[in-house]
């Protein structure tokens, strides 16, 4: 009984945290999008972040993910790591969806926060440290190759963000990076096919890959 009660309290706590952080992410992403548009550094003209229901959607997503994490992770440290991935991933997804840009300065800050968190949690665990580094390098190398082979169709921001996500993937498992890439391209292909069937796009239409990369990475970590 005590165990069930504790779990319920923990889920409720993370649910409330998720609602608060979802609101924060939506408003922060909106400010970044406004800044990018004010300096003319955008390639897309979606306006999800400016809609009245954007905050509601972000709160719902964060609350759902945080509740899921509370149930399916064993330690508080794991919950914090996955929580940072969810918050950062959602922020980048919103910004990329509306502007087709992944700001490099934001990737640097996200990477720095991630490295600081892992430095505290991993400590002197050499094996885990190596695994985290391998995950980041694997994602960067493979996405860089895709960028070269696609002749620039994949943006440099996707490659940089992929390296940051690779830190989490390496922490998750030695195969998570490959699972994430496969899931990301499957998600991207599904989106492209759907848009083509609905006649909302043609073969020359470009859409942001960042959200697909984030979805694939979250799937690989939480599976």
PDB file of C-alpha atoms in Angstrom:
ATOM      1  CA  UNK A   1       0.000   0.000   0.000  1.00  0.00           C
ATOM      2  CA  UNK A   2       2.799   2.385   0.912  1.00  0.00           C
ATOM      3  CA  UNK A   3       4.545   1.575  -2.347  1.00  0.00           C
ATOM      4  CA  UNK A   4       1.418   2.322  -4.395  1.00  0.00           C
ATOM      5  CA  UNK A   5       0.807   5.534  -2.468  1.00  0.00           C
ATOM      6  CA  UNK A   6       4.390   6.669  -3.011  1.00  0.00           C
ATOM      7  CA  UNK A   7       4.156   5.929  -6.729  1.00  0.00           C
ATOM      8  CA  UNK A   8       0.917   7.907  -7.034  1.00  0.00           C
ATOM      9  CA  UNK A   9       2.456  10.888  -5.255  1.00  0.00           C
ATOM     10  CA  UNK A  10       5.524  10.668  -7.468  1.00  0.00           C
ATOM     11  CA  UNK A  11       3.423  10.545 -10.641  1.00  0.00           C
ATOM     12  CA  UNK A  12       1.332  13.508  -9.482  1.00  0.00           C
ATOM     13  CA  UNK A  13       4.463  15.500  -8.649  1.00  0.00           C
ATOM     14  CA  UNK A  14       6.027  14.852 -12.043  1.00  0.00           C
ATOM     15  CA  UNK A  15       2.688  15.605 -13.713  1.00  0.00           C
ATOM     16  CA  UNK A  16       2.607  19.050 -12.121  1.00  0.00           C
ATOM     17  CA  UNK A  17       6.264  19.637 -12.989  1.00  0.00           C
ATOM     18  CA  UNK A  18       5.504  18.634 -16.576  1.00  0.00           C
ATOM     19  CA  UNK A  19       2.596  21.079 -16.802  1.00  0.00           C
ATOM     20  CA  UNK A  20       4.750  23.942 -15.525  1.00  0.00           C
ATOM     21  CA  UNK A  21       7.712  23.131 -17.762  1.00  0.00           C
ATOM     22  CA  UNK A  22       5.448  22.637 -20.786  1.00  0.00           C
ATOM     23  CA  UNK A  23       4.208  26.202 -20.374  1.00  0.00           C
ATOM     24  CA  UNK A  24       7.777  27.444 -19.958  1.00  0.00           C
ATOM     25  CA  UNK A  25       8.957  25.597 -23.092  1.00  0.00           C
ATOM     26  CA  UNK A  26       6.119  26.985 -25.220  1.00  0.00           C
ATOM     27  CA  UNK A  27       6.723  30.586 -24.153  1.00  0.00           C
ATOM     28  CA  UNK A  28      10.511  30.285 -24.462  1.00  0.00           C
ATOM     29  CA  UNK A  29      10.237  28.786 -27.949  1.00  0.00           C
ATOM     30  CA  UNK A  30       7.828  31.546 -28.970  1.00  0.00           C
ATOM     31  CA  UNK A  31      10.331  34.222 -27.904  1.00  0.00           C
ATOM     32  CA  UNK A  32      13.139  32.517 -29.833  1.00  0.00           C
ATOM     33  CA  UNK A  33      10.983  32.284 -32.954  1.00  0.00           C
ATOM     34  CA  UNK A  34      10.088  35.967 -32.706  1.00  0.00           C
ATOM     35  CA  UNK A  35      13.785  36.806 -32.381  1.00  0.00           C
ATOM     36  CA  UNK A  36      14.738  34.693 -35.400  1.00  0.00           C
ATOM     37  CA  UNK A  37      12.029  36.331 -37.489  1.00  0.00           C
ATOM     38  CA  UNK A  38      13.056  39.807 -36.352  1.00  0.00           C
ATOM     39  CA  UNK A  39      16.559  39.242 -37.757  1.00  0.00           C
ATOM     40  CA  UNK A  40      15.286  37.469 -40.881  1.00  0.00           C
ATOM     41  CA  UNK A  41      16.920  34.159 -39.971  1.00  0.00           C
ATOM     42  CA  UNK A  42      14.037  31.841 -40.883  1.00  0.00           C
ATOM     43  CA  UNK A  43      13.210  29.526 -43.771  1.00  0.00           C
ATOM     44  CA  UNK A  44       9.754  28.330 -42.753  1.00  0.00           C
ATOM     45  CA  UNK A  45       6.511  30.186 -42.152  1.00  0.00           C
ATOM     46  CA  UNK A  46       4.567  27.903 -39.851  1.00  0.00           C
ATOM     47  CA  UNK A  47       2.971  29.581 -36.858  1.00  0.00           C
ATOM     48  CA  UNK A  48       2.303  26.824 -34.348  1.00  0.00           C
ATOM     49  CA  UNK A  49       4.016  28.602 -31.442  1.00  0.00           C
ATOM     50  CA  UNK A  50       1.877  31.719 -31.841  1.00  0.00           C
ATOM     51  CA  UNK A  51      -1.449  29.871 -31.623  1.00  0.00           C
ATOM     52  CA  UNK A  52      -3.514  29.938 -28.442  1.00  0.00           C
ATOM     53  CA  UNK A  53      -3.432  26.153 -28.123  1.00  0.00           C
ATOM     54  CA  UNK A  54       0.354  25.786 -28.415  1.00  0.00           C
ATOM     55  CA  UNK A  55       0.820  26.155 -24.656  1.00  0.00           C
ATOM     56  CA  UNK A  56      -1.917  23.590 -24.006  1.00  0.00           C
ATOM     57  CA  UNK A  57      -0.306  21.067 -26.369  1.00  0.00           C
ATOM     58  CA  UNK A  58       3.159  21.591 -24.846  1.00  0.00           C
ATOM     59  CA  UNK A  59       1.809  21.214 -21.306  1.00  0.00           C
ATOM     60  CA  UNK A  60      -0.024  18.042 -22.307  1.00  0.00           C
ATOM     61  CA  UNK A  61       3.057  16.536 -23.972  1.00  0.00           C
ATOM     62  CA  UNK A  62       5.368  17.350 -21.057  1.00  0.00           C
ATOM     63  CA  UNK A  63       2.881  16.117 -18.471  1.00  0.00           C
ATOM     64  CA  UNK A  64       2.359  12.853 -20.363  1.00  0.00           C
ATOM     65  CA  UNK A  65       6.078  12.228 -20.836  1.00  0.00           C
ATOM     66  CA  UNK A  66       6.977  13.121 -17.258  1.00  0.00           C
ATOM     67  CA  UNK A  67       4.262  10.828 -15.891  1.00  0.00           C
ATOM     68  CA  UNK A  68       5.504   8.034 -18.152  1.00  0.00           C
ATOM     69  CA  UNK A  69       9.056   8.617 -16.976  1.00  0.00           C
ATOM     70  CA  UNK A  70       7.982   8.497 -13.327  1.00  0.00           C
ATOM     71  CA  UNK A  71       6.537   5.019 -13.859  1.00  0.00           C
ATOM     72  CA  UNK A  72       9.153   3.507 -16.153  1.00  0.00           C
ATOM     73  CA  UNK A  73      12.441   4.770 -14.690  1.00  0.00           C
ATOM     74  CA  UNK A  74      14.093   3.369 -11.598  1.00  0.00           C
ATOM     75  CA  UNK A  75      15.998   6.304 -10.109  1.00  0.00           C
ATOM     76  CA  UNK A  76      15.580  10.040  -9.674  1.00  0.00           C
ATOM     77  CA  UNK A  77      18.766  10.583 -11.686  1.00  0.00           C
ATOM     78  CA  UNK A  78      17.237   8.750 -14.655  1.00  0.00           C
ATOM     79  CA  UNK A  79      14.098  10.858 -14.358  1.00  0.00           C
ATOM     80  CA  UNK A  80      16.108  14.083 -14.431  1.00  0.00           C
ATOM     81  CA  UNK A  81      18.102  12.962 -17.484  1.00  0.00           C
ATOM     82  CA  UNK A  82      15.028  11.971 -19.474  1.00  0.00           C
ATOM     83  CA  UNK A  83      13.239  15.097 -18.276  1.00  0.00           C
ATOM     84  CA  UNK A  84      15.946  17.337 -19.708  1.00  0.00           C
ATOM     85  CA  UNK A  85      15.763  15.412 -22.987  1.00  0.00           C
ATOM     86  CA  UNK A  86      11.995  15.937 -23.157  1.00  0.00           C
ATOM     87  CA  UNK A  87      12.204  19.655 -22.386  1.00  0.00           C
ATOM     88  CA  UNK A  88      15.070  20.340 -24.780  1.00  0.00           C
ATOM     89  CA  UNK A  89      13.648  18.124 -27.494  1.00  0.00           C
ATOM     90  CA  UNK A  90      10.233  19.779 -27.383  1.00  0.00           C
ATOM     91  CA  UNK A  91      11.794  23.257 -27.507  1.00  0.00           C
ATOM     92  CA  UNK A  92      13.904  22.441 -30.556  1.00  0.00           C
ATOM     93  CA  UNK A  93      10.968  20.716 -32.259  1.00  0.00           C
ATOM     94  CA  UNK A  94       8.752  23.794 -31.921  1.00  0.00           C
ATOM     95  CA  UNK A  95      11.420  26.220 -33.119  1.00  0.00           C
ATOM     96  CA  UNK A  96      12.411  24.029 -36.071  1.00  0.00           C
ATOM     97  CA  UNK A  97       8.791  23.382 -37.017  1.00  0.00           C
ATOM     98  CA  UNK A  98       8.008  27.097 -37.260  1.00  0.00           C
ATOM     99  CA  UNK A  99      11.286  28.422 -38.689  1.00  0.00           C
ATOM    100  CA  UNK A 100      13.149  25.446 -40.235  1.00  0.00           C
ATOM    101  CA  UNK A 101      16.100  26.588 -38.130  1.00  0.00           C
ATOM    102  CA  UNK A 102      17.879  24.925 -35.210  1.00  0.00           C
ATOM    103  CA  UNK A 103      19.757  27.781 -33.481  1.00  0.00           C
ATOM    104  CA  UNK A 104      23.392  26.841 -32.925  1.00  0.00           C
ATOM    105  CA  UNK A 105      23.677  28.890 -29.729  1.00  0.00           C
ATOM    106  CA  UNK A 106      20.771  26.919 -28.280  1.00  0.00           C
ATOM    107  CA  UNK A 107      22.403  23.616 -29.233  1.00  0.00           C
ATOM    108  CA  UNK A 108      25.584  24.720 -27.442  1.00  0.00           C
ATOM    109  CA  UNK A 109      23.643  25.603 -24.280  1.00  0.00           C
ATOM    110  CA  UNK A 110      21.693  22.336 -24.410  1.00  0.00           C
ATOM    111  CA  UNK A 111      24.899  20.363 -24.897  1.00  0.00           C
ATOM    112  CA  UNK A 112      26.614  22.194 -22.031  1.00  0.00           C
ATOM    113  CA  UNK A 113      23.696  21.522 -19.680  1.00  0.00           C
ATOM    114  CA  UNK A 114      23.654  17.877 -20.737  1.00  0.00           C
ATOM    115  CA  UNK A 115      27.398  17.443 -20.216  1.00  0.00           C
ATOM    116  CA  UNK A 116      27.203  19.103 -16.794  1.00  0.00           C
ATOM    117  CA  UNK A 117      24.350  16.817 -15.779  1.00  0.00           C
ATOM    118  CA  UNK A 118      26.154  13.699 -16.960  1.00  0.00           C
ATOM    119  CA  UNK A 119      29.369  14.802 -15.231  1.00  0.00           C
ATOM    120  CA  UNK A 120      27.503  14.912 -11.924  1.00  0.00           C
ATOM    121  CA  UNK A 121      25.539  11.692 -12.403  1.00  0.00           C
ATOM    122  CA  UNK A 122      28.109   9.505 -14.168  1.00  0.00           C
ATOM    123  CA  UNK A 123      31.025  10.583 -11.999  1.00  0.00           C
ATOM    124  CA  UNK A 124      33.972   8.187 -12.377  1.00  0.00           C
ATOM    125  CA  UNK A 125      32.093   5.533 -14.352  1.00  0.00           C
ATOM    126  CA  UNK A 126      34.570   5.249 -17.239  1.00  0.00           C
ATOM    127  CA  UNK A 127      32.517   2.714 -19.177  1.00  0.00           C
ATOM    128  CA  UNK A 128      29.400   4.889 -19.138  1.00  0.00           C
ATOM    129  CA  UNK A 129      31.442   7.957 -20.049  1.00  0.00           C
ATOM    130  CA  UNK A 130      32.845   6.135 -23.077  1.00  0.00           C
ATOM    131  CA  UNK A 131      29.379   4.963 -24.073  1.00  0.00           C
ATOM    132  CA  UNK A 132      27.989   8.507 -23.892  1.00  0.00           C
ATOM    133  CA  UNK A 133      30.840   9.856 -26.029  1.00  0.00           C
ATOM    134  CA  UNK A 134      30.451   7.056 -28.570  1.00  0.00           C
ATOM    135  CA  UNK A 135      26.734   7.823 -28.850  1.00  0.00           C
ATOM    136  CA  UNK A 136      27.407  11.493 -29.595  1.00  0.00           C
ATOM    137  CA  UNK A 137      30.163  10.725 -32.110  1.00  0.00           C
ATOM    138  CA  UNK A 138      28.072   8.061 -33.846  1.00  0.00           C
ATOM    139  CA  UNK A 139      25.138  10.415 -34.325  1.00  0.00           C
ATOM    140  CA  UNK A 140      27.338  13.259 -35.550  1.00  0.00           C
ATOM    141  CA  UNK A 141      29.250  11.099 -38.049  1.00  0.00           C
ATOM    142  CA  UNK A 142      26.189   9.379 -39.503  1.00  0.00           C
ATOM    143  CA  UNK A 143      24.166  12.581 -39.805  1.00  0.00           C
ATOM    144  CA  UNK A 144      27.138  14.409 -41.303  1.00  0.00           C
ATOM    145  CA  UNK A 145      27.391  11.677 -43.937  1.00  0.00           C
ATOM    146  CA  UNK A 146      23.689  12.076 -44.672  1.00  0.00           C
ATOM    147  CA  UNK A 147      24.187  15.834 -44.999  1.00  0.00           C
ATOM    148  CA  UNK A 148      27.038  15.316 -47.476  1.00  0.00           C
ATOM    149  CA  UNK A 149      25.195  12.679 -49.502  1.00  0.00           C
ATOM    150  CA  UNK A 150      22.025  14.777 -49.587  1.00  0.00           C
ATOM    151  CA  UNK A 151      24.040  17.752 -50.862  1.00  0.00           C
ATOM    152  CA  UNK A 152      22.917  20.008 -48.067  1.00  0.00           C
ATOM    153  CA  UNK A 153      19.255  18.995 -47.901  1.00  0.00           C
ATOM    154  CA  UNK A 154      19.861  18.168 -44.252  1.00  0.00           C
ATOM    155  CA  UNK A 155      20.786  21.282 -42.320  1.00  0.00           C
ATOM    156  CA  UNK A 156      23.867  21.727 -40.201  1.00  0.00           C
ATOM    157  CA  UNK A 157      21.633  22.327 -37.200  1.00  0.00           C
ATOM    158  CA  UNK A 158      20.274  18.793 -37.497  1.00  0.00           C
ATOM    159  CA  UNK A 159      23.817  17.421 -37.396  1.00  0.00           C
ATOM    160  CA  UNK A 160      24.740  19.503 -34.338  1.00  0.00           C
ATOM    161  CA  UNK A 161      21.535  18.620 -32.527  1.00  0.00           C
ATOM    162  CA  UNK A 162      22.057  14.960 -33.405  1.00  0.00           C
ATOM    163  CA  UNK A 163      25.385  14.982 -31.582  1.00  0.00           C
ATOM    164  CA  UNK A 164      23.717  16.414 -28.470  1.00  0.00           C
ATOM    165  CA  UNK A 165      20.953  13.829 -28.621  1.00  0.00           C
ATOM    166  CA  UNK A 166      23.639  11.195 -29.056  1.00  0.00           C
ATOM    167  CA  UNK A 167      24.779  11.863 -25.490  1.00  0.00           C
ATOM    168  CA  UNK A 168      21.415  10.635 -24.233  1.00  0.00           C
ATOM    169  CA  UNK A 169      21.352   7.757 -26.692  1.00  0.00           C
ATOM    170  CA  UNK A 170      24.791   6.592 -25.578  1.00  0.00           C
ATOM    171  CA  UNK A 171      23.656   6.779 -21.969  1.00  0.00           C
ATOM    172  CA  UNK A 172      20.581   4.713 -22.823  1.00  0.00           C
ATOM    173  CA  UNK A 173      22.344   1.822 -24.603  1.00  0.00           C
ATOM    174  CA  UNK A 174      25.072   1.014 -27.103  1.00  0.00           C
ATOM    175  CA  UNK A 175      22.515   0.484 -29.900  1.00  0.00           C
ATOM    176  CA  UNK A 176      20.161   3.384 -29.175  1.00  0.00           C
ATOM    177  CA  UNK A 177      21.824   5.701 -31.715  1.00  0.00           C
ATOM    178  CA  UNK A 178      21.098   3.293 -34.560  1.00  0.00           C
ATOM    179  CA  UNK A 179      17.535   2.747 -33.369  1.00  0.00           C
ATOM    180  CA  UNK A 180      17.037   6.512 -33.162  1.00  0.00           C
ATOM    181  CA  UNK A 181      18.271   7.098 -36.702  1.00  0.00           C
ATOM    182  CA  UNK A 182      16.094   4.351 -38.154  1.00  0.00           C
ATOM    183  CA  UNK A 183      13.050   5.624 -36.254  1.00  0.00           C
ATOM    184  CA  UNK A 184      13.810   9.227 -37.287  1.00  0.00           C
ATOM    185  CA  UNK A 185      13.991   8.445 -40.983  1.00  0.00           C
ATOM    186  CA  UNK A 186      10.881   6.272 -40.751  1.00  0.00           C
ATOM    187  CA  UNK A 187       9.044   9.161 -39.090  1.00  0.00           C
ATOM    188  CA  UNK A 188      10.344  11.588 -41.710  1.00  0.00           C
ATOM    189  CA  UNK A 189       9.317   9.258 -44.520  1.00  0.00           C
ATOM    190  CA  UNK A 190       5.877   8.843 -42.991  1.00  0.00           C
ATOM    191  CA  UNK A 191       5.396  12.602 -42.751  1.00  0.00           C
ATOM    192  CA  UNK A 192       6.586  13.148 -46.324  1.00  0.00           C
ATOM    193  CA  UNK A 193       4.328  10.394 -47.685  1.00  0.00           C
ATOM    194  CA  UNK A 194       1.329  11.744 -45.796  1.00  0.00           C
ATOM    195  CA  UNK A 195       1.888  15.266 -47.117  1.00  0.00           C
ATOM    196  CA  UNK A 196       2.241  13.938 -50.661  1.00  0.00           C
ATOM    197  CA  UNK A 197      -0.953  11.889 -50.417  1.00  0.00           C
ATOM    198  CA  UNK A 198      -2.832  14.892 -49.030  1.00  0.00           C
ATOM    199  CA  UNK A 199      -1.330  17.055 -51.776  1.00  0.00           C
ATOM    200  CA  UNK A 200       0.092  19.426 -49.196  1.00  0.00           C
ATOM    201  CA  UNK A 201       3.583  19.011 -50.640  1.00  0.00           C
ATOM    202  CA  UNK A 202       5.455  17.905 -53.742  1.00  0.00           C
ATOM    203  CA  UNK A 203       8.858  16.338 -54.365  1.00  0.00           C
ATOM    204  CA  UNK A 204      10.592  19.705 -54.057  1.00  0.00           C
ATOM    205  CA  UNK A 205       8.978  20.636 -50.747  1.00  0.00           C
ATOM    206  CA  UNK A 206      11.319  20.814 -47.782  1.00  0.00           C
ATOM    207  CA  UNK A 207      10.179  20.173 -44.258  1.00  0.00           C
ATOM    208  CA  UNK A 208      12.094  20.311 -40.964  1.00  0.00           C
ATOM    209  CA  UNK A 209      13.788  17.060 -39.984  1.00  0.00           C
ATOM    210  CA  UNK A 210      14.535  18.170 -36.424  1.00  0.00           C
ATOM    211  CA  UNK A 211      11.165  17.097 -34.965  1.00  0.00           C
ATOM    212  CA  UNK A 212      11.532  13.656 -36.567  1.00  0.00           C
ATOM    213  CA  UNK A 213      15.054  13.342 -35.162  1.00  0.00           C
ATOM    214  CA  UNK A 214      13.786  14.223 -31.708  1.00  0.00           C
ATOM    215  CA  UNK A 215      10.875  11.785 -31.905  1.00  0.00           C
ATOM    216  CA  UNK A 216      13.230   9.017 -33.010  1.00  0.00           C
ATOM    217  CA  UNK A 217      15.661   9.778 -30.192  1.00  0.00           C
ATOM    218  CA  UNK A 218      12.943   9.810 -27.550  1.00  0.00           C
ATOM    219  CA  UNK A 219      11.631   6.509 -28.857  1.00  0.00           C
ATOM    220  CA  UNK A 220      15.101   4.975 -28.665  1.00  0.00           C
ATOM    221  CA  UNK A 221      15.655   6.190 -25.103  1.00  0.00           C
ATOM    222  CA  UNK A 222      12.210   5.319 -23.723  1.00  0.00           C
ATOM    223  CA  UNK A 223      11.626   2.016 -25.522  1.00  0.00           C
TER     224      UNK A 223
END
